[in-house]
């Protein structure tokens, strides 16, 4: 086990954490990006400084850590990145507009990364936990979410298989 301080908005701490991890374990097999904060306010009344801070942590922090680890995973030809998003990256509610924007960004970048990294045997998983049980649509939302996730997973699997087939065919031609 290796416990290190890590502020995902601090490039020096990110470098130190990755360097110490590689020094101790010689590889990085799994990256879990779970740092995040929330912010409640209407979009119109939001304080830009606070919303930028949330983007720095929820999106850019995730990306800085991911980009620091990817060269090692690529050289290992394996790895798994687990990005924590939220049900707020799938659907939106009042007073959480900027929070949703950060989580939609995590969803989009994770789906792109999954496709980009599949040829390197690096997998990306999105975790979309929810604590919105108090919302009036709480009974319907899990069913909609499950249907969405099932379709998303099916389409993602199909796209990965097609992408891999195309890549394999190109490699066989070369």
C-alpha positions as a LaTeX table, in Angstrom:
\begin{tabular}{lrrr}
\hline
Residue & $x$ (\AA) & $y$ (\AA) & $z$ (\AA) \\
\hline
Unk1 & 0.00 & 0.00 & 0.00 \\
Unk2 & 1.13 & 3.51 & $-0.74$ \\
Unk3 & $-0.63$ & 6.54 & 0.77 \\
Unk4 & 0.26 & 9.90 & $-0.75$ \\
Unk5 & $-1.25$ & 13.37 & $-0.64$ \\
Unk6 & $-2.85$ & 14.25 & $-3.95$ \\
Unk7 & $-4.61$ & 17.43 & $-4.94$ \\
Unk8 & $-5.80$ & 16.77 & $-8.49$ \\
Unk9 & $-5.38$ & 20.45 & $-9.32$ \\
Unk10 & $-1.69$ & 20.42 & $-8.35$ \\
Unk11 & 0.58 & 19.24 & $-11.20$ \\
Unk12 & 3.56 & 18.69 & $-8.88$ \\
Unk13 & 1.54 & 16.42 & $-6.56$ \\
Unk14 & 0.24 & 14.50 & $-9.58$ \\
Unk15 & 3.79 & 13.94 & $-10.89$ \\
Unk16 & 5.02 & 12.92 & $-7.43$ \\
Unk17 & 2.15 & 10.49 & $-6.90$ \\
Unk18 & 2.66 & 8.82 & $-10.28$ \\
Unk19 & 6.46 & 8.74 & $-9.86$ \\
Unk20 & 6.26 & 7.22 & $-6.37$ \\
Unk21 & 3.70 & 4.67 & $-7.52$ \\
Unk22 & 5.89 & 3.56 & $-10.43$ \\
Unk23 & 8.96 & 3.50 & $-8.19$ \\
Unk24 & 7.24 & 1.25 & $-5.64$ \\
Unk25 & 5.08 & $-1.01$ & $-7.85$ \\
Unk26 & 6.86 & $-0.72$ & $-11.24$ \\
Unk27 & 3.49 & $-0.32$ & $-13.00$ \\
Unk28 & $-0.01$ & 1.12 & $-12.75$ \\
Unk29 & $-2.80$ & $-1.33$ & $-13.53$ \\
Unk30 & $-5.86$ & 0.62 & $-12.38$ \\
Unk31 & $-6.59$ & 4.33 & $-12.07$ \\
Unk32 & $-9.69$ & 5.38 & $-10.15$ \\
Unk33 & $-10.66$ & 9.00 & $-10.74$ \\
Unk34 & $-13.11$ & 9.78 & $-7.96$ \\
Unk35 & $-12.22$ & 13.31 & $-6.84$ \\
Unk36 & $-15.15$ & 15.67 & $-7.19$ \\
Unk37 & $-17.16$ & 18.47 & $-5.65$ \\
Unk38 & $-20.68$ & 19.78 & $-6.16$ \\
Unk39 & $-22.16$ & 23.25 & $-6.40$ \\
Unk40 & $-25.80$ & 24.26 & $-5.96$ \\
Unk41 & $-27.04$ & 27.44 & $-7.62$ \\
Unk42 & $-29.11$ & 28.48 & $-10.56$ \\
Unk43 & $-27.00$ & 28.95 & $-13.68$ \\
Unk44 & $-27.79$ & 32.67 & $-13.72$ \\
Unk45 & $-26.77$ & 33.23 & $-10.10$ \\
Unk46 & $-23.68$ & 31.02 & $-10.06$ \\
Unk47 & $-20.32$ & 32.46 & $-9.05$ \\
Unk48 & $-17.84$ & 31.95 & $-11.87$ \\
Unk49 & $-14.89$ & 31.41 & $-9.52$ \\
Unk50 & $-16.73$ & 28.55 & $-7.79$ \\
Unk51 & $-17.86$ & 26.93 & $-11.04$ \\
Unk52 & $-14.33$ & 27.14 & $-12.49$ \\
Unk53 & $-12.98$ & 25.49 & $-9.33$ \\
Unk54 & $-15.49$ & 22.67 & $-9.81$ \\
Unk55 & $-14.41$ & 22.21 & $-13.45$ \\
Unk56 & $-10.76$ & 22.17 & $-12.34$ \\
Unk57 & $-11.46$ & 19.33 & $-9.91$ \\
Unk58 & $-14.25$ & 17.34 & $-11.58$ \\
Unk59 & $-12.98$ & 17.46 & $-15.17$ \\
Unk60 & $-9.46$ & 18.84 & $-15.52$ \\
Unk61 & $-8.17$ & 17.04 & $-12.42$ \\
Unk62 & $-9.44$ & 13.75 & $-13.84$ \\
Unk63 & $-7.77$ & 14.51 & $-17.17$ \\
Unk64 & $-4.43$ & 15.59 & $-15.68$ \\
Unk65 & $-4.19$ & 12.38 & $-13.65$ \\
Unk66 & $-5.28$ & 10.27 & $-16.61$ \\
Unk67 & $-2.75$ & 11.89 & $-18.93$ \\
Unk68 & 0.00 & 11.37 & $-16.35$ \\
Unk69 & $-0.77$ & 7.64 & $-16.08$ \\
Unk70 & $-1.52$ & 6.81 & $-19.72$ \\
Unk71 & 2.11 & 6.60 & $-20.93$ \\
Unk72 & 2.75 & 3.84 & $-18.37$ \\
Unk73 & $-0.41$ & 1.93 & $-19.24$ \\
Unk74 & 0.36 & 2.19 & $-22.94$ \\
Unk75 & 3.91 & 0.90 & $-22.42$ \\
Unk76 & 2.50 & $-1.99$ & $-20.34$ \\
Unk77 & $-0.09$ & $-2.62$ & $-23.06$ \\
Unk78 & $-2.77$ & $-2.87$ & $-20.38$ \\
Unk79 & $-4.70$ & $-0.92$ & $-17.80$ \\
Unk80 & $-8.10$ & 0.07 & $-16.55$ \\
Unk81 & $-9.32$ & 3.60 & $-15.89$ \\
Unk82 & $-12.42$ & 3.99 & $-13.75$ \\
Unk83 & $-13.96$ & 7.46 & $-13.95$ \\
Unk84 & $-16.60$ & 8.48 & $-11.46$ \\
Unk85 & $-19.26$ & 10.57 & $-13.11$ \\
Unk86 & $-22.79$ & 10.80 & $-11.75$ \\
Unk87 & $-26.40$ & 10.32 & $-12.70$ \\
Unk88 & $-25.91$ & 14.08 & $-13.19$ \\
Unk89 & $-23.90$ & 13.22 & $-16.30$ \\
Unk90 & $-26.92$ & 11.48 & $-17.81$ \\
Unk91 & $-29.77$ & 13.80 & $-16.88$ \\
Unk92 & $-30.12$ & 17.32 & $-15.47$ \\
Unk93 & $-31.97$ & 18.97 & $-12.60$ \\
Unk94 & $-32.49$ & 22.62 & $-11.59$ \\
Unk95 & $-29.79$ & 24.35 & $-9.50$ \\
Unk96 & $-27.09$ & 21.93 & $-10.64$ \\
Unk97 & $-26.38$ & 23.22 & $-14.15$ \\
Unk98 & $-22.65$ & 23.69 & $-13.79$ \\
Unk99 & $-22.24$ & 20.43 & $-11.85$ \\
Unk100 & $-24.05$ & 18.66 & $-14.68$ \\
Unk101 & $-21.76$ & 20.34 & $-17.21$ \\
Unk102 & $-18.70$ & 18.86 & $-15.46$ \\
Unk103 & $-20.25$ & 15.40 & $-15.37$ \\
Unk104 & $-21.40$ & 15.51 & $-19.00$ \\
Unk105 & $-17.80$ & 16.43 & $-19.83$ \\
Unk106 & $-16.55$ & 13.38 & $-17.88$ \\
Unk107 & $-19.04$ & 11.19 & $-19.75$ \\
Unk108 & $-17.96$ & 12.48 & $-23.15$ \\
Unk109 & $-14.22$ & 12.31 & $-22.57$ \\
Unk110 & $-14.52$ & 8.83 & $-21.03$ \\
Unk111 & $-16.46$ & 7.48 & $-23.99$ \\
Unk112 & $-13.88$ & 8.92 & $-26.40$ \\
Unk113 & $-10.98$ & 7.60 & $-24.33$ \\
Unk114 & $-12.52$ & 4.13 & $-24.25$ \\
Unk115 & $-12.49$ & 4.04 & $-28.05$ \\
Unk116 & $-9.00$ & 5.57 & $-28.35$ \\
Unk117 & $-7.45$ & 3.23 & $-25.79$ \\
Unk118 & $-9.12$ & $-0.07$ & $-26.72$ \\
Unk119 & $-6.37$ & $-0.98$ & $-29.22$ \\
Unk120 & $-3.84$ & $-0.68$ & $-26.37$ \\
Unk121 & $-5.76$ & $-3.10$ & $-24.13$ \\
Unk122 & $-6.65$ & $-0.19$ & $-21.82$ \\
Unk123 & $-10.26$ & $-0.10$ & $-20.67$ \\
Unk124 & $-12.33$ & 2.83 & $-19.43$ \\
Unk125 & $-15.30$ & 2.34 & $-17.13$ \\
Unk126 & $-17.78$ & 5.05 & $-16.15$ \\
Unk127 & $-19.34$ & 4.87 & $-12.71$ \\
Unk128 & $-22.55$ & 6.88 & $-12.48$ \\
Unk129 & $-23.75$ & 6.78 & $-8.86$ \\
Unk130 & $-26.86$ & 8.65 & $-7.79$ \\
Unk131 & $-28.08$ & 10.28 & $-4.61$ \\
Unk132 & $-31.10$ & 11.99 & $-6.17$ \\
Unk133 & $-33.69$ & 9.75 & $-4.47$ \\
Unk134 & $-35.59$ & 12.86 & $-3.31$ \\
Unk135 & $-36.37$ & 13.87 & $-6.89$ \\
Unk136 & $-40.02$ & 13.40 & $-7.87$ \\
Unk137 & $-39.11$ & 11.11 & $-10.78$ \\
Unk138 & $-37.12$ & 8.76 & $-8.56$ \\
Unk139 & $-39.41$ & 5.84 & $-9.37$ \\
Unk140 & $-39.13$ & 6.33 & $-13.12$ \\
Unk141 & $-35.52$ & 7.49 & $-13.27$ \\
Unk142 & $-33.87$ & 4.13 & $-12.43$ \\
Unk143 & $-35.83$ & 2.44 & $-15.24$ \\
Unk144 & $-34.88$ & 5.16 & $-17.73$ \\
Unk145 & $-31.30$ & 5.09 & $-16.56$ \\
Unk146 & $-31.12$ & 1.29 & $-16.89$ \\
Unk147 & $-32.57$ & 1.40 & $-20.38$ \\
Unk148 & $-30.12$ & 4.16 & $-21.34$ \\
Unk149 & $-27.14$ & 2.30 & $-19.87$ \\
Unk150 & $-28.12$ & $-0.96$ & $-21.56$ \\
Unk151 & $-28.37$ & 0.75 & $-24.93$ \\
Unk152 & $-25.17$ & 2.72 & $-24.32$ \\
Unk153 & $-23.26$ & $-0.43$ & $-23.35$ \\
Unk154 & $-24.58$ & $-2.33$ & $-26.36$ \\
Unk155 & $-23.66$ & 0.47 & $-28.77$ \\
Unk156 & $-20.27$ & 0.90 & $-27.13$ \\
Unk157 & $-19.54$ & $-2.82$ & $-27.45$ \\
Unk158 & $-20.59$ & $-2.81$ & $-31.10$ \\
Unk159 & $-18.43$ & 0.25 & $-31.84$ \\
Unk160 & $-15.42$ & $-1.30$ & $-30.10$ \\
Unk161 & $-15.82$ & $-4.56$ & $-32.02$ \\
Unk162 & $-16.14$ & $-2.71$ & $-35.33$ \\
Unk163 & $-13.16$ & $-0.49$ & $-34.46$ \\
Unk164 & $-11.07$ & $-3.51$ & $-33.46$ \\
Unk165 & $-12.06$ & $-5.40$ & $-36.62$ \\
Unk166 & $-11.05$ & $-2.43$ & $-38.75$ \\
Unk167 & $-7.78$ & $-2.12$ & $-36.85$ \\
Unk168 & $-7.06$ & $-5.87$ & $-37.16$ \\
Unk169 & $-7.78$ & $-5.81$ & $-40.90$ \\
Unk170 & $-5.42$ & $-2.85$ & $-41.35$ \\
Unk171 & $-2.72$ & $-4.61$ & $-39.37$ \\
Unk172 & $-3.12$ & $-7.81$ & $-41.43$ \\
Unk173 & $-2.79$ & $-5.80$ & $-44.64$ \\
Unk174 & 0.46 & $-4.24$ & $-43.43$ \\
\hline
\end{tabular}
